[in-house]
Amino acid sequence: MIRDIFRFKDVSSTQDTAKRFVHRHQEIAVISERQRRGRGRHGRQWVSPKGGLYVSFTLFPSKRIGSIPLLAALTVVKLLEEYFFSRIAIHWPNDVFVNNKKICGVVCEQYKESIICGIGLNVNTECLPEHLGSATSMKIESGCSYDMEAIFAHVIDIFNHLYDELQGHGIKIEEALDYITGIGEVVEVKTQNGTYRATICDVNDDWSLLVRDCNGMMRTLYYEDVRRLVW
Ligand code: BTN
């Protein structure tokens, strides 16, 4: 349960700032108005101008660690629904799309005894770099500006509620499956010896991914193993 919130105007990455709080052994949130070196999964950059929501949670989950990325994605899905967005989809494991364009990314890192879970949501962002061809923001989609404080307060409320559920009886996977896209898509899988390509078949109950490799073998993949080829 997130109780303390630490606010900043400008940080390198809220992921790194959140790590500085691990020694307190308390679940906290770090939020910044912008980031100079925002980062995503697989070492990608997360462009972070003012107008976006950049938050990282320092968590100490006692169970179901593998579902934290799902929980973060579901938090954003529920937020977007509260703000009347439709055509919302989750690209496994945790990217959120609206109208087939990426609006939110999530990165989870294990650090010492904690999980640092970062959410980047394009809220009032108007100019997104051209190389992010399929990216969008809440403002681009709806034409409205949003109160960042209200958005953040909602995110904390929804996240706390889902996190409580997760640490109790768990999240019902069916809730998330309604939003999943990409079945039939090809992904690149990292192994110790290199990479191979496989086709997504399904999502398992623990939110791992079921794929078929080019030899027809079914394999189960986890968060860090997979890179999506289609955005
Ligand atoms: C991705 O799409 O690859 C994940 C992007 C995650 C970006 C967020 S913004 C808040 C937190 N701080 C970071 O540096 N990254 C995450």
PDB file of C-alpha atoms and ligand atoms in Angstrom:
ATOM      1  CA  MET A   1       0.000   0.000   0.000  1.00  0.00           C
ATOM      2  CA  ILE A   2       1.498   3.328  -1.130  1.00  0.00           C
ATOM      3  CA  ARG A   3       1.383   5.841   1.699  1.00  0.00           C
ATOM      4  CA  ASP A   4       4.145   8.358   1.090  1.00  0.00           C
ATOM      5  CA  ILE A   5       4.565  10.329  -2.104  1.00  0.00           C
ATOM      6  CA  PHE A   6       7.748  12.166  -3.050  1.00  0.00           C
ATOM      7  CA  ARG A   7       7.371  14.897  -5.651  1.00  0.00           C
ATOM      8  CA  PHE A   8      10.036  16.357  -7.902  1.00  0.00           C
ATOM      9  CA  LYS A   9      10.121  18.861 -10.770  1.00  0.00           C
ATOM     10  CA  ASP A  10      13.002  17.318 -12.666  1.00  0.00           C
ATOM     11  CA  VAL A  11      14.880  14.064 -12.141  1.00  0.00           C
ATOM     12  CA  SER A  12      17.083  11.864 -14.246  1.00  0.00           C
ATOM     13  CA  SER A  13      14.655   8.919 -13.960  1.00  0.00           C
ATOM     14  CA  THR A  14      12.018   8.315 -11.288  1.00  0.00           C
ATOM     15  CA  GLN A  15      13.179   4.671 -11.372  1.00  0.00           C
ATOM     16  CA  ASP A  16      16.567   5.706  -9.979  1.00  0.00           C
ATOM     17  CA  THR A  17      15.067   8.171  -7.486  1.00  0.00           C
ATOM     18  CA  ALA A  18      12.698   5.443  -6.205  1.00  0.00           C
ATOM     19  CA  LYS A  19      15.693   3.165  -5.576  1.00  0.00           C
ATOM     20  CA  ARG A  20      17.063   5.689  -3.106  1.00  0.00           C
ATOM     21  CA  PHE A  21      14.057   4.961  -0.831  1.00  0.00           C
ATOM     22  CA  VAL A  22      14.454   1.180  -0.692  1.00  0.00           C
ATOM     23  CA  HIS A  23      16.339   1.236   2.631  1.00  0.00           C
ATOM     24  CA  ARG A  24      13.207   2.624   4.347  1.00  0.00           C
ATOM     25  CA  HIS A  25      11.294  -0.598   3.653  1.00  0.00           C
ATOM     26  CA  GLN A  26       8.128   1.373   2.984  1.00  0.00           C
ATOM     27  CA  GLU A  27       6.029   1.345  -0.142  1.00  0.00           C
ATOM     28  CA  ILE A  28       6.250   4.795  -1.685  1.00  0.00           C
ATOM     29  CA  ALA A  29       5.691   6.656  -4.946  1.00  0.00           C
ATOM     30  CA  VAL A  30       8.062   9.049  -6.663  1.00  0.00           C
ATOM     31  CA  ILE A  31       6.611  11.449  -9.211  1.00  0.00           C
ATOM     32  CA  SER A  32       8.358  14.016 -11.357  1.00  0.00           C
ATOM     33  CA  GLU A  33       7.090  16.668 -13.777  1.00  0.00           C
ATOM     34  CA  ARG A  34       9.754  15.652 -16.273  1.00  0.00           C
ATOM     35  CA  GLN A  35      12.674  13.275 -16.620  1.00  0.00           C
ATOM     36  CA  ARG A  36      15.996  13.878 -18.282  1.00  0.00           C
ATOM     37  CA  ARG A  37      16.796  10.206 -18.863  1.00  0.00           C
ATOM     38  CA  GLY A  38      13.492   8.396 -18.715  1.00  0.00           C
ATOM     39  CA  ARG A  39      13.942   4.787 -19.720  1.00  0.00           C
ATOM     40  CA  GLY A  40      11.809   1.907 -20.852  1.00  0.00           C
ATOM     41  CA  ARG A  41      12.178  -1.814 -21.255  1.00  0.00           C
ATOM     42  CA  HIS A  42      15.177  -3.272 -23.080  1.00  0.00           C
ATOM     43  CA  GLY A  43      17.203  -0.085 -22.545  1.00  0.00           C
ATOM     44  CA  ARG A  44      14.870   2.058 -24.671  1.00  0.00           C
ATOM     45  CA  GLN A  45      14.545   5.784 -23.997  1.00  0.00           C
ATOM     46  CA  TRP A  46      11.243   7.164 -22.636  1.00  0.00           C
ATOM     47  CA  VAL A  47      10.854  10.731 -23.867  1.00  0.00           C
ATOM     48  CA  SER A  48       9.615  12.648 -20.804  1.00  0.00           C
ATOM     49  CA  PRO A  49       8.678  16.307 -21.381  1.00  0.00           C
ATOM     50  CA  LYS A  50       6.379  18.239 -19.039  1.00  0.00           C
ATOM     51  CA  GLY A  51       2.761  17.167 -19.499  1.00  0.00           C
ATOM     52  CA  GLY A  52       3.305  13.442 -19.011  1.00  0.00           C
ATOM     53  CA  LEU A  53       2.830  11.388 -15.872  1.00  0.00           C
ATOM     54  CA  TYR A  54       6.098   9.844 -14.681  1.00  0.00           C
ATOM     55  CA  VAL A  55       5.761   7.792 -11.544  1.00  0.00           C
ATOM     56  CA  SER A  56       7.721   4.952  -9.953  1.00  0.00           C
ATOM     57  CA  PHE A  57       6.554   2.802  -7.053  1.00  0.00           C
ATOM     58  CA  THR A  58       8.929   1.144  -4.602  1.00  0.00           C
ATOM     59  CA  LEU A  59       7.164  -2.084  -3.678  1.00  0.00           C
ATOM     60  CA  PHE A  60       7.805  -4.993  -1.350  1.00  0.00           C
ATOM     61  CA  PRO A  61       5.272  -7.571  -2.553  1.00  0.00           C
ATOM     62  CA  SER A  62       5.128 -10.757  -0.514  1.00  0.00           C
ATOM     63  CA  LYS A  63       3.649 -12.780  -3.367  1.00  0.00           C
ATOM     64  CA  ARG A  64       2.609 -12.763  -7.040  1.00  0.00           C
ATOM     65  CA  ILE A  65       5.581 -10.626  -8.048  1.00  0.00           C
ATOM     66  CA  GLY A  66       5.160 -11.705 -11.672  1.00  0.00           C
ATOM     67  CA  SER A  67       1.791  -9.973 -11.852  1.00  0.00           C
ATOM     68  CA  ILE A  68       3.055  -6.486 -10.901  1.00  0.00           C
ATOM     69  CA  PRO A  69       3.493  -5.442 -14.573  1.00  0.00           C
ATOM     70  CA  LEU A  70      -0.087  -6.504 -15.258  1.00  0.00           C
ATOM     71  CA  LEU A  71      -1.302  -4.584 -12.242  1.00  0.00           C
ATOM     72  CA  ALA A  72       0.369  -1.401 -13.497  1.00  0.00           C
ATOM     73  CA  ALA A  73      -1.184  -1.821 -16.953  1.00  0.00           C
ATOM     74  CA  LEU A  74      -4.618  -2.496 -15.462  1.00  0.00           C
ATOM     75  CA  THR A  75      -4.306   0.633 -13.319  1.00  0.00           C
ATOM     76  CA  VAL A  76      -3.916   2.723 -16.470  1.00  0.00           C
ATOM     77  CA  VAL A  77      -6.707   0.859 -18.288  1.00  0.00           C
ATOM     78  CA  LYS A  78      -9.105   1.618 -15.419  1.00  0.00           C
ATOM     79  CA  LEU A  79      -7.967   5.226 -15.274  1.00  0.00           C
ATOM     80  CA  LEU A  80      -8.590   5.660 -19.019  1.00  0.00           C
ATOM     81  CA  GLU A  81     -12.034   4.114 -18.665  1.00  0.00           C
ATOM     82  CA  GLU A  82     -12.869   6.543 -15.854  1.00  0.00           C
ATOM     83  CA  TYR A  83     -11.983   9.311 -18.296  1.00  0.00           C
ATOM     84  CA  PHE A  84     -14.275   7.776 -20.934  1.00  0.00           C
ATOM     85  CA  PHE A  85     -11.630   6.470 -23.323  1.00  0.00           C
ATOM     86  CA  SER A  86     -12.530   3.471 -25.450  1.00  0.00           C
ATOM     87  CA  ARG A  87     -10.615   1.110 -27.766  1.00  0.00           C
ATOM     88  CA  ILE A  88      -8.126   0.465 -24.949  1.00  0.00           C
ATOM     89  CA  ALA A  89      -5.786  -2.510 -25.316  1.00  0.00           C
ATOM     90  CA  ILE A  90      -2.923  -4.104 -23.391  1.00  0.00           C
ATOM     91  CA  HIS A  91       0.055  -5.283 -25.423  1.00  0.00           C
ATOM     92  CA  TRP A  92       1.567  -8.047 -23.301  1.00  0.00           C
ATOM     93  CA  PRO A  93       3.166  -7.662 -20.862  1.00  0.00           C
ATOM     94  CA  ASN A  94       2.166  -4.123 -19.976  1.00  0.00           C
ATOM     95  CA  ASP A  95       1.986  -1.490 -22.694  1.00  0.00           C
ATOM     96  CA  VAL A  96      -1.339   0.294 -22.961  1.00  0.00           C
ATOM     97  CA  PHE A  97      -2.688   1.373 -26.338  1.00  0.00           C
ATOM     98  CA  VAL A  98      -5.622   3.596 -27.303  1.00  0.00           C
ATOM     99  CA  ASN A  99      -6.883   3.486 -30.890  1.00  0.00           C
ATOM    100  CA  ASN A 100      -3.891   1.257 -31.780  1.00  0.00           C
ATOM    101  CA  LYS A 101      -1.394   3.846 -30.549  1.00  0.00           C
ATOM    102  CA  LYS A 102       0.835   3.520 -27.486  1.00  0.00           C
ATOM    103  CA  ILE A 103      -0.224   5.856 -24.691  1.00  0.00           C
ATOM    104  CA  CYS A 104       1.532   4.268 -21.716  1.00  0.00           C
ATOM    105  CA  GLY A 105       4.578   2.135 -20.968  1.00  0.00           C
ATOM    106  CA  VAL A 106       5.494   0.253 -17.812  1.00  0.00           C
ATOM    107  CA  VAL A 107       8.875  -0.976 -16.685  1.00  0.00           C
ATOM    108  CA  CYS A 108       9.502  -3.161 -13.621  1.00  0.00           C
ATOM    109  CA  GLU A 109      12.955  -3.687 -12.180  1.00  0.00           C
ATOM    110  CA  GLN A 110      14.045  -5.881  -9.319  1.00  0.00           C
ATOM    111  CA  TYR A 111      16.284  -3.894  -6.990  1.00  0.00           C
ATOM    112  CA  LYS A 112      17.642  -5.406  -3.772  1.00  0.00           C
ATOM    113  CA  GLU A 113      14.549  -6.704  -1.952  1.00  0.00           C
ATOM    114  CA  SER A 114      12.156  -4.405  -3.824  1.00  0.00           C
ATOM    115  CA  ILE A 115      10.368  -4.132  -7.157  1.00  0.00           C
ATOM    116  CA  ILE A 116      10.565  -0.690  -8.725  1.00  0.00           C
ATOM    117  CA  CYS A 117       7.538  -0.329 -10.966  1.00  0.00           C
ATOM    118  CA  GLY A 118       7.505   2.710 -13.271  1.00  0.00           C
ATOM    119  CA  ILE A 119       4.568   4.027 -15.252  1.00  0.00           C
ATOM    120  CA  GLY A 120       4.878   6.593 -18.026  1.00  0.00           C
ATOM    121  CA  LEU A 121       1.542   7.923 -19.295  1.00  0.00           C
ATOM    122  CA  ASN A 122       1.238  10.562 -22.011  1.00  0.00           C
ATOM    123  CA  VAL A 123      -1.401  12.884 -20.569  1.00  0.00           C
ATOM    124  CA  ASN A 124      -1.186  16.457 -21.881  1.00  0.00           C
ATOM    125  CA  THR A 125       1.767  15.746 -24.152  1.00  0.00           C
ATOM    126  CA  GLU A 126       1.171  17.355 -27.546  1.00  0.00           C
ATOM    127  CA  CYS A 127       4.426  16.883 -29.412  1.00  0.00           C
ATOM    128  CA  LEU A 128       5.760  13.367 -29.486  1.00  0.00           C
ATOM    129  CA  PRO A 129       8.978  12.705 -31.428  1.00  0.00           C
ATOM    130  CA  GLU A 130       8.389  11.526 -34.992  1.00  0.00           C
ATOM    131  CA  HIS A 131      10.291   8.297 -34.503  1.00  0.00           C
ATOM    132  CA  LEU A 132       7.556   7.305 -32.028  1.00  0.00           C
ATOM    133  CA  GLY A 133       5.207   6.964 -34.987  1.00  0.00           C
ATOM    134  CA  SER A 134       2.452   5.087 -33.212  1.00  0.00           C
ATOM    135  CA  ALA A 135       2.518   7.028 -29.933  1.00  0.00           C
ATOM    136  CA  THR A 136      -0.309   9.171 -28.613  1.00  0.00           C
ATOM    137  CA  SER A 137      -1.487  11.023 -25.504  1.00  0.00           C
ATOM    138  CA  MET A 138      -4.795  11.541 -23.716  1.00  0.00           C
ATOM    139  CA  LYS A 139      -4.876  15.109 -25.050  1.00  0.00           C
ATOM    140  CA  ILE A 140      -4.129  14.103 -28.654  1.00  0.00           C
ATOM    141  CA  GLU A 141      -6.924  11.529 -28.545  1.00  0.00           C
ATOM    142  CA  SER A 142      -9.620  13.630 -26.860  1.00  0.00           C
ATOM    143  CA  GLY A 143      -8.606  17.227 -27.529  1.00  0.00           C
ATOM    144  CA  CYS A 144      -8.967  17.974 -23.784  1.00  0.00           C
ATOM    145  CA  SER A 145      -6.372  19.049 -21.207  1.00  0.00           C
ATOM    146  CA  TYR A 146      -6.270  17.150 -17.942  1.00  0.00           C
ATOM    147  CA  ASP A 147      -5.531  18.138 -14.367  1.00  0.00           C
ATOM    148  CA  MET A 148      -2.304  16.267 -13.609  1.00  0.00           C
ATOM    149  CA  GLU A 149      -2.958  16.245  -9.853  1.00  0.00           C
ATOM    150  CA  ALA A 150      -6.358  14.608 -10.347  1.00  0.00           C
ATOM    151  CA  ILE A 151      -4.890  12.030 -12.739  1.00  0.00           C
ATOM    152  CA  PHE A 152      -2.121  11.187 -10.275  1.00  0.00           C
ATOM    153  CA  ALA A 153      -4.565  10.898  -7.348  1.00  0.00           C
ATOM    154  CA  HIS A 154      -6.668   8.455  -9.407  1.00  0.00           C
ATOM    155  CA  VAL A 155      -3.613   6.422 -10.355  1.00  0.00           C
ATOM    156  CA  ILE A 156      -2.605   6.072  -6.692  1.00  0.00           C
ATOM    157  CA  ASP A 157      -6.148   5.085  -5.646  1.00  0.00           C
ATOM    158  CA  ILE A 158      -6.596   2.500  -8.396  1.00  0.00           C
ATOM    159  CA  PHE A 159      -3.085   1.109  -7.937  1.00  0.00           C
ATOM    160  CA  ASN A 160      -3.525   0.750  -4.158  1.00  0.00           C
ATOM    161  CA  HIS A 161      -6.859  -0.989  -4.629  1.00  0.00           C
ATOM    162  CA  LEU A 162      -5.498  -3.483  -7.179  1.00  0.00           C
ATOM    163  CA  TYR A 163      -2.288  -4.037  -5.207  1.00  0.00           C
ATOM    164  CA  ASP A 164      -4.341  -4.895  -2.128  1.00  0.00           C
ATOM    165  CA  GLU A 165      -6.333  -7.370  -4.207  1.00  0.00           C
ATOM    166  CA  LEU A 166      -3.168  -8.861  -5.681  1.00  0.00           C
ATOM    167  CA  GLN A 167      -1.569  -9.387  -2.286  1.00  0.00           C
ATOM    168  CA  GLY A 168      -4.816 -10.888  -0.995  1.00  0.00           C
ATOM    169  CA  HIS A 169      -6.665 -13.339  -3.187  1.00  0.00           C
ATOM    170  CA  GLY A 170      -5.025 -12.201  -6.449  1.00  0.00           C
ATOM    171  CA  ILE A 171      -6.301 -10.424  -9.531  1.00  0.00           C
ATOM    172  CA  LYS A 172      -8.765 -12.240 -11.735  1.00  0.00           C
ATOM    173  CA  ILE A 173      -6.937 -12.797 -14.981  1.00  0.00           C
ATOM    174  CA  GLU A 174     -10.210 -12.655 -16.955  1.00  0.00           C
ATOM    175  CA  GLU A 175     -10.413  -8.979 -16.139  1.00  0.00           C
ATOM    176  CA  ALA A 176      -7.216  -8.336 -18.078  1.00  0.00           C
ATOM    177  CA  LEU A 177      -7.770 -10.838 -20.879  1.00  0.00           C
ATOM    178  CA  ASP A 178     -10.594  -8.689 -22.218  1.00  0.00           C
ATOM    179  CA  TYR A 179      -8.001  -6.086 -23.146  1.00  0.00           C
ATOM    180  CA  ILE A 180      -5.212  -8.298 -24.465  1.00  0.00           C
ATOM    181  CA  THR A 181      -4.176  -7.880 -28.101  1.00  0.00           C
ATOM    182  CA  GLY A 182      -1.508  -9.541 -30.168  1.00  0.00           C
ATOM    183  CA  ILE A 183      -2.518 -13.196 -30.246  1.00  0.00           C
ATOM    184  CA  GLY A 184      -0.966 -14.502 -33.478  1.00  0.00           C
ATOM    185  CA  GLU A 185       1.759 -11.823 -33.550  1.00  0.00           C
ATOM    186  CA  VAL A 186       5.447 -12.688 -33.808  1.00  0.00           C
ATOM    187  CA  VAL A 187       7.792 -11.837 -30.919  1.00  0.00           C
ATOM    188  CA  GLU A 188      11.528 -12.007 -30.506  1.00  0.00           C
ATOM    189  CA  VAL A 189      12.654 -14.142 -27.586  1.00  0.00           C
ATOM    190  CA  LYS A 190      15.980 -13.584 -25.832  1.00  0.00           C
ATOM    191  CA  THR A 191      17.875 -16.627 -24.599  1.00  0.00           C
ATOM    192  CA  GLN A 192      21.390 -17.071 -23.194  1.00  0.00           C
ATOM    193  CA  ASN A 193      22.523 -18.162 -26.677  1.00  0.00           C
ATOM    194  CA  GLY A 194      20.854 -15.470 -28.745  1.00  0.00           C
ATOM    195  CA  THR A 195      17.327 -14.852 -29.953  1.00  0.00           C
ATOM    196  CA  TYR A 196      14.583 -16.707 -31.801  1.00  0.00           C
ATOM    197  CA  ARG A 197      11.165 -15.774 -33.117  1.00  0.00           C
ATOM    198  CA  ALA A 198       7.892 -17.255 -31.957  1.00  0.00           C
ATOM    199  CA  THR A 199       4.178 -16.698 -32.367  1.00  0.00           C
ATOM    200  CA  ILE A 200       1.975 -15.629 -29.445  1.00  0.00           C
ATOM    201  CA  CYS A 201      -0.693 -18.253 -28.696  1.00  0.00           C
ATOM    202  CA  ASP A 202      -2.157 -17.210 -25.349  1.00  0.00           C
ATOM    203  CA  VAL A 203      -1.601 -15.628 -21.933  1.00  0.00           C
ATOM    204  CA  ASN A 204      -1.401 -18.006 -18.961  1.00  0.00           C
ATOM    205  CA  ASP A 205      -3.135 -17.559 -15.606  1.00  0.00           C
ATOM    206  CA  ASP A 206       0.068 -16.212 -14.020  1.00  0.00           C
ATOM    207  CA  TRP A 207       0.374 -13.647 -16.850  1.00  0.00           C
ATOM    208  CA  SER A 208       3.238 -15.496 -18.545  1.00  0.00           C
ATOM    209  CA  LEU A 209       3.049 -15.781 -22.337  1.00  0.00           C
ATOM    210  CA  LEU A 210       2.436 -18.994 -24.241  1.00  0.00           C
ATOM    211  CA  VAL A 211       4.176 -19.048 -27.638  1.00  0.00           C
ATOM    212  CA  ARG A 212       4.886 -21.537 -30.422  1.00  0.00           C
ATOM    213  CA  ASP A 213       8.449 -21.540 -31.788  1.00  0.00           C
ATOM    214  CA  CYS A 214       9.324 -22.278 -35.420  1.00  0.00           C
ATOM    215  CA  ASN A 215       9.686 -26.007 -34.605  1.00  0.00           C
ATOM    216  CA  GLY A 216       6.128 -26.075 -33.343  1.00  0.00           C
ATOM    217  CA  MET A 217       7.209 -26.356 -29.671  1.00  0.00           C
ATOM    218  CA  MET A 218       5.007 -24.570 -27.119  1.00  0.00           C
ATOM    219  CA  ARG A 219       6.999 -22.460 -24.669  1.00  0.00           C
ATOM    220  CA  THR A 220       6.154 -20.282 -21.677  1.00  0.00           C
ATOM    221  CA  LEU A 221       7.880 -16.910 -21.508  1.00  0.00           C
ATOM    222  CA  TYR A 222       8.260 -14.346 -18.779  1.00  0.00           C
ATOM    223  CA  TYR A 223       8.522 -10.583 -18.601  1.00  0.00           C
ATOM    224  CA  GLU A 224      12.177 -10.036 -19.462  1.00  0.00           C
ATOM    225  CA  ASP A 225      12.451 -12.669 -22.210  1.00  0.00           C
ATOM    226  CA  VAL A 226      10.290 -11.085 -24.852  1.00  0.00           C
ATOM    227  CA  ARG A 227      10.625  -8.157 -27.217  1.00  0.00           C
ATOM    228  CA  ARG A 228       7.601  -7.233 -29.306  1.00  0.00           C
ATOM    229  CA  LEU A 229       8.291  -6.730 -32.983  1.00  0.00           C
ATOM    230  CA  VAL A 230       5.053  -4.925 -33.766  1.00  0.00           C
ATOM    231  CA  TRP A 231       4.179  -1.600 -32.090  1.00  0.00           C
TER     232      TRP A 231
HETATM  233  C1  BTN B   1       8.423   1.085 -22.029  1.00  0.00           C
HETATM  234  O1  BTN B   1       7.503   1.345 -22.764  1.00  0.00           O
HETATM  235  O2  BTN B   1       9.435   0.481 -22.447  1.00  0.00           O
HETATM  236  C2  BTN B   1       8.311   1.443 -20.565  1.00  0.00           C
HETATM  237  C3  BTN B   1       8.385   2.925 -20.303  1.00  0.00           C
HETATM  238  C4  BTN B   1       8.345   3.270 -18.818  1.00  0.00           C
HETATM  239  C5  BTN B   1       8.537   4.750 -18.557  1.00  0.00           C
HETATM  240  C6  BTN B   1       8.364   5.100 -17.109  1.00  0.00           C
HETATM  241  S1  BTN B   1       8.205   6.830 -16.853  1.00  0.00           S
HETATM  242  C7  BTN B   1       8.370   6.620 -15.128  1.00  0.00           C
HETATM  243  C8  BTN B   1       9.461   5.596 -14.932  1.00  0.00           C
HETATM  244  N1  BTN B   1      10.775   6.241 -15.000  1.00  0.00           N
HETATM  245  C9  BTN B   1      11.488   5.803 -16.047  1.00  0.00           C
HETATM  246  O3  BTN B   1      12.640   6.178 -16.326  1.00  0.00           O
HETATM  247  N2  BTN B   1      10.804   4.901 -16.735  1.00  0.00           N
HETATM  248  C10 BTN B   1       9.476   4.668 -16.165  1.00  0.00           C
END
